[in-house]
C-alpha positions as YAML, in Angstrom:
chain: A
units: angstrom
residues:
- id: 1
  name: UNK
  ca: [0.97, -17.09, -7.69]
- id: 2
  name: UNK
  ca: [1.96, -14.57, -4.99]
- id: 3
  name: UNK
  ca: [0.35, -14.57, -1.58]
- id: 4
  name: UNK
  ca: [0.50, -11.35, 0.37]
- id: 5
  name: UNK
  ca: [-0.49, -10.54, 3.93]
- id: 6
  name: UNK
  ca: [-0.69, -7.13, 5.56]
- id: 7
  name: UNK
  ca: [-0.07, -6.21, 9.19]
- id: 8
  name: UNK
  ca: [0.42, -3.13, 11.31]
- id: 9
  name: UNK
  ca: [-2.91, -1.36, 11.12]
- id: 10
  name: UNK
  ca: [-4.56, 0.19, 14.13]
- id: 11
  name: UNK
  ca: [-6.15, 3.27, 15.63]
- id: 12
  name: UNK
  ca: [-4.26, 6.52, 16.10]
- id: 13
  name: UNK
  ca: [-5.06, 10.14, 16.74]
- id: 14
  name: UNK
  ca: [-4.67, 12.91, 14.22]
- id: 15
  name: UNK
  ca: [-1.02, 13.64, 13.62]
- id: 16
  name: UNK
  ca: [0.07, 10.19, 14.69]
- id: 17
  name: UNK
  ca: [2.07, 7.58, 12.82]
- id: 18
  name: UNK
  ca: [1.71, 3.95, 11.80]
- id: 19
  name: UNK
  ca: [3.87, 1.52, 9.88]
- id: 20
  name: UNK
  ca: [2.24, -1.09, 7.70]
- id: 21
  name: UNK
  ca: [4.01, -4.23, 6.58]
- id: 22
  name: UNK
  ca: [3.25, -6.69, 3.81]
- id: 23
  name: UNK
  ca: [4.81, -10.12, 3.59]
- id: 24
  name: UNK
  ca: [4.84, -11.74, 0.15]
- id: 25
  name: UNK
  ca: [5.31, -15.47, -0.47]
- id: 26
  name: UNK
  ca: [7.79, -14.78, -3.28]
- id: 27
  name: UNK
  ca: [9.41, -11.92, -5.15]
- id: 28
  name: UNK
  ca: [7.13, -9.59, -7.09]
- id: 29
  name: UNK
  ca: [8.56, -6.77, -9.15]
- id: 30
  name: UNK
  ca: [5.65, -4.37, -8.78]
- id: 31
  name: UNK
  ca: [4.15, -3.89, -5.35]
- id: 32
  name: UNK
  ca: [1.78, -1.27, -4.08]
- id: 33
  name: UNK
  ca: [-0.46, -0.07, -1.29]
- id: 34
  name: UNK
  ca: [-4.10, 0.75, -1.87]
- id: 35
  name: UNK
  ca: [-6.85, 1.88, 0.45]
- id: 36
  name: UNK
  ca: [-10.60, 1.82, 0.49]
- id: 37
  name: UNK
  ca: [-12.98, 3.63, 2.79]
- id: 38
  name: UNK
  ca: [-16.62, 2.52, 3.15]
- id: 39
  name: UNK
  ca: [-18.61, 3.62, 0.12]
- id: 40
  name: UNK
  ca: [-15.53, 4.73, -1.77]
- id: 41
  name: UNK
  ca: [-13.56, 3.23, -4.63]
- id: 42
  name: UNK
  ca: [-10.27, 1.52, -3.95]
- id: 43
  name: UNK
  ca: [-7.52, 4.07, -4.54]
- id: 44
  name: UNK
  ca: [-3.80, 3.79, -4.99]
- id: 45
  name: UNK
  ca: [-1.57, 5.14, -2.24]
- id: 46
  name: UNK
  ca: [1.96, 4.30, -3.36]
- id: 47
  name: UNK
  ca: [3.74, 1.84, -5.63]
- id: 48
  name: UNK
  ca: [7.32, 0.66, -5.95]
- id: 49
  name: UNK
  ca: [9.15, -1.58, -8.39]
- id: 50
  name: UNK
  ca: [12.12, -3.88, -7.89]
- id: 51
  name: UNK
  ca: [14.61, -1.16, -8.82]
- id: 52
  name: UNK
  ca: [13.19, 1.21, -6.22]
- id: 53
  name: UNK
  ca: [11.26, 3.55, -8.49]
- id: 54
  name: UNK
  ca: [8.30, 4.99, -6.61]
- id: 55
  name: UNK
  ca: [5.05, 6.81, -7.27]
- id: 56
  name: UNK
  ca: [2.76, 8.37, -4.66]
- id: 57
  name: UNK
  ca: [-0.79, 9.59, -4.72]
- id: 58
  name: UNK
  ca: [-0.97, 13.37, -4.32]
- id: 59
  name: UNK
  ca: [-2.96, 13.02, -1.10]
- id: 60
  name: UNK
  ca: [-0.10, 11.29, 0.71]
- id: 61
  name: UNK
  ca: [3.00, 12.92, -0.76]
- id: 62
  name: UNK
  ca: [5.32, 14.18, 1.94]
- id: 63
  name: UNK
  ca: [3.55, 12.17, 4.66]
- id: 64
  name: UNK
  ca: [3.81, 8.53, 3.58]
- id: 65
  name: UNK
  ca: [6.91, 6.58, 2.58]
- id: 66
  name: UNK
  ca: [6.85, 3.28, 0.73]
- id: 67
  name: UNK
  ca: [9.81, 0.94, 0.88]
- id: 68
  name: UNK
  ca: [10.65, -2.69, 0.28]
- id: 69
  name: UNK
  ca: [13.15, -5.32, 1.31]
- id: 70
  name: UNK
  ca: [13.68, -7.61, -1.67]
- id: 71
  name: UNK
  ca: [15.66, -10.10, 0.40]
- id: 72
  name: UNK
  ca: [12.65, -10.58, 2.66]
- id: 73
  name: UNK
  ca: [9.96, -10.20, -0.05]
- id: 74
  name: UNK
  ca: [8.48, -7.49, 2.12]
- id: 75
  name: UNK
  ca: [6.79, -4.17, 1.51]
- id: 76
  name: UNK
  ca: [6.32, -1.34, 3.99]
- id: 77
  name: UNK
  ca: [4.35, 1.88, 4.31]
- id: 78
  name: UNK
  ca: [5.43, 4.46, 6.86]
- id: 79
  name: UNK
  ca: [2.54, 6.83, 7.51]
- id: 80
  name: UNK
  ca: [3.12, 10.10, 9.34]
- id: 81
  name: UNK
  ca: [0.98, 13.15, 10.07]
- id: 82
  name: UNK
  ca: [-2.11, 11.02, 9.75]
- id: 83
  name: UNK
  ca: [-5.44, 12.69, 9.05]
- id: 84
  name: UNK
  ca: [-9.03, 11.49, 9.55]
- id: 85
  name: UNK
  ca: [-9.36, 11.16, 5.77]
- id: 86
  name: UNK
  ca: [-6.61, 8.52, 5.84]
- id: 87
  name: UNK
  ca: [-9.04, 6.20, 7.63]
- id: 88
  name: UNK
  ca: [-9.57, 3.16, 5.43]
- id: 89
  name: UNK
  ca: [-8.79, -0.48, 4.91]
- id: 90
  name: UNK
  ca: [-5.27, -0.66, 3.49]
- id: 91
  name: UNK
  ca: [-4.38, -3.38, 1.02]
- id: 92
  name: UNK
  ca: [-1.08, -4.70, -0.27]
- id: 93
  name: UNK
  ca: [-0.99, -5.70, -3.94]
- id: 94
  name: UNK
  ca: [1.62, -7.44, -6.07]
- id: 95
  name: UNK
  ca: [2.44, -8.03, -9.71]
- id: 96
  name: UNK
  ca: [1.19, -5.51, -12.17]
- id: 97
  name: UNK
  ca: [0.69, -5.99, -15.89]
- id: 98
  name: UNK
  ca: [1.35, -2.29, -16.43]
- id: 99
  name: UNK
  ca: [4.61, -1.43, -18.19]
- id: 100
  name: UNK
  ca: [5.87, 0.89, -15.49]
- id: 101
  name: UNK
  ca: [4.53, 2.14, -12.19]
- id: 102
  name: UNK
  ca: [0.83, 2.55, -11.72]
- id: 103
  name: UNK
  ca: [-1.65, 3.24, -8.94]
- id: 104
  name: UNK
  ca: [-4.57, 1.78, -10.88]
- id: 105
  name: UNK
  ca: [-5.82, -1.31, -9.02]
- id: 106
  name: UNK
  ca: [-7.07, -2.94, -12.21]
- id: 107
  name: UNK
  ca: [-3.51, -3.84, -13.19]
- id: 108
  name: UNK
  ca: [-2.61, -5.77, -10.01]
- id: 109
  name: UNK
  ca: [-3.08, -9.53, -9.76]
- id: 110
  name: UNK
  ca: [-2.57, -10.44, -6.14]
- id: 111
  name: UNK
  ca: [-4.16, -8.87, -3.09]
- id: 112
  name: UNK
  ca: [-4.06, -9.25, 0.66]
- id: 113
  name: UNK
  ca: [-7.12, -9.16, 2.89]
- id: 114
  name: UNK
  ca: [-6.33, -5.71, 4.22]
- id: 115
  name: UNK
  ca: [-5.51, -4.06, 7.51]
- id: 116
  name: UNK
  ca: [-7.66, -1.34, 9.04]
- id: 117
  name: UNK
  ca: [-6.29, 2.12, 9.77]
- id: 118
  name: UNK
  ca: [-8.46, 4.47, 11.81]
- id: 119
  name: UNK
  ca: [-7.47, 8.07, 12.52]
- id: 120
  name: UNK
  ca: [-9.54, 9.90, 15.08]
- id: 121
  name: UNK
  ca: [-9.62, 13.57, 15.94]
...
């Protein structure tokens, strides 16, 4: 079992930046960030595997950067040029049954409680 906990959310203005962190209790090969706004489905933001392969959602390409520190069992999401539509609860997820990288939440076993990101204009 992997326990994960997010931190780093907050409120910023349009164009601002935030860095999210996720601490995992042990190593997990597949890790990802998801987000969910009120009334919307949970959607994948970015995923990374233990070898550093990465996939991004089209909506965040060029603005967000996912990274990990395997020695610290930690996952990060650097978010730049934030837009109001980035406002959501952001979740860290670990351990996917998918053979490869995926942004489909159905494949991930372990989830944090989320950290809120609010972007105001």
